[in-house]
Amino acid sequence: MSRAAREHGAQDTYRASGFTGAFTFGSRPAVVVVDFCLGFTNPSFQLGSEMGEVVRRTRTVLAAARKRGVPIVFTTIAYDEGAQAATAWVRKVPSLRELATGSRAVEIDPLLGRLPHEALITKTGASAFFGTPLASMLTACGVDTVLVAGATTSGCVRATVVDSVQHGFGTFVITDCIADRSTGPHEANLFDMTAKYADPLTAKEVIGHLERIFEIEV
């Protein structure tokens, strides 16, 4: 059976199980960029892989968001010596030790052009919400729609998407602004999480929504 046939069968199964709803793109969106730090986007690091094209595409979404004053939140993972010793996830994935506090690996990829006023959350878990003030920050800004980009699709992106919808936000995955180390986990997790927890949008579609919602005087 071809991959297309398998995917079609899976879609039929999901629809038959009632996975048929959708979110409405709201009037107060925010962009959450999950872990596009050098430790993931630069293949010179053990955890890294080549993500340049996806990172540059994400930059176009951020440019559109910045023009319209849309909140942007970046996350990175970093462990100090105590956290490395105490965090169970590090025991499971020892290469996470490479993400040491203050190291180059935890810096946001400069291709994204993060501005000084744009929030940066440092986390030690997979989800951008776990043990962080992200939910409170989004709520304080009146956000009703969360747009998720970042890495990796099967890990921190998925965990963030699940927590986003559980916090009550209409959640969208920017499908061509997320990346993983392997095609299989990327495709499988993208399919599953956009069936259950989020809606898919391309970068072009996101920019179109922002243009529709926010008028800019030129």
PDB file of C-alpha atoms in Angstrom, residues 19 44 58 101-102 114 127 135 140 149 159 170 178 187 203:
ATOM      1  CA  PHE A  19     -12.007  14.387  14.650  1.00  0.00           C
ATOM      2  CA  SER A  44      27.352  21.111  14.283  1.00  0.00           C
ATOM      3  CA  THR A  58       9.666  31.554   9.924  1.00  0.00           C
ATOM      4  CA  THR A 101      23.104  27.690  30.459  1.00  0.00           C
ATOM      5  CA  GLY A 102      25.134  30.457  28.869  1.00  0.00           C
ATOM      6  CA  ARG A 114      14.850  38.382  17.584  1.00  0.00           C
ATOM      7  CA  SER A 127       6.306  22.133  26.450  1.00  0.00           C
ATOM      8  CA  ALA A 135       0.027  30.998  29.679  1.00  0.00           C
ATOM      9  CA  ALA A 140      -2.399  39.186  29.910  1.00  0.00           C
ATOM     10  CA  ALA A 149       6.518  27.387  14.879  1.00  0.00           C
ATOM     11  CA  ALA A 159       4.073  19.171  23.635  1.00  0.00           C
ATOM     12  CA  GLY A 170      -7.301  28.293  19.520  1.00  0.00           C
ATOM     13  CA  ILE A 178       8.339  23.470  11.990  1.00  0.00           C
ATOM     14  CA  GLU A 187       4.989  13.703   9.203  1.00  0.00           C
ATOM     15  CA  ALA A 203       3.360  30.553   6.458  1.00  0.00           C
TER      16      ALA A 203
END
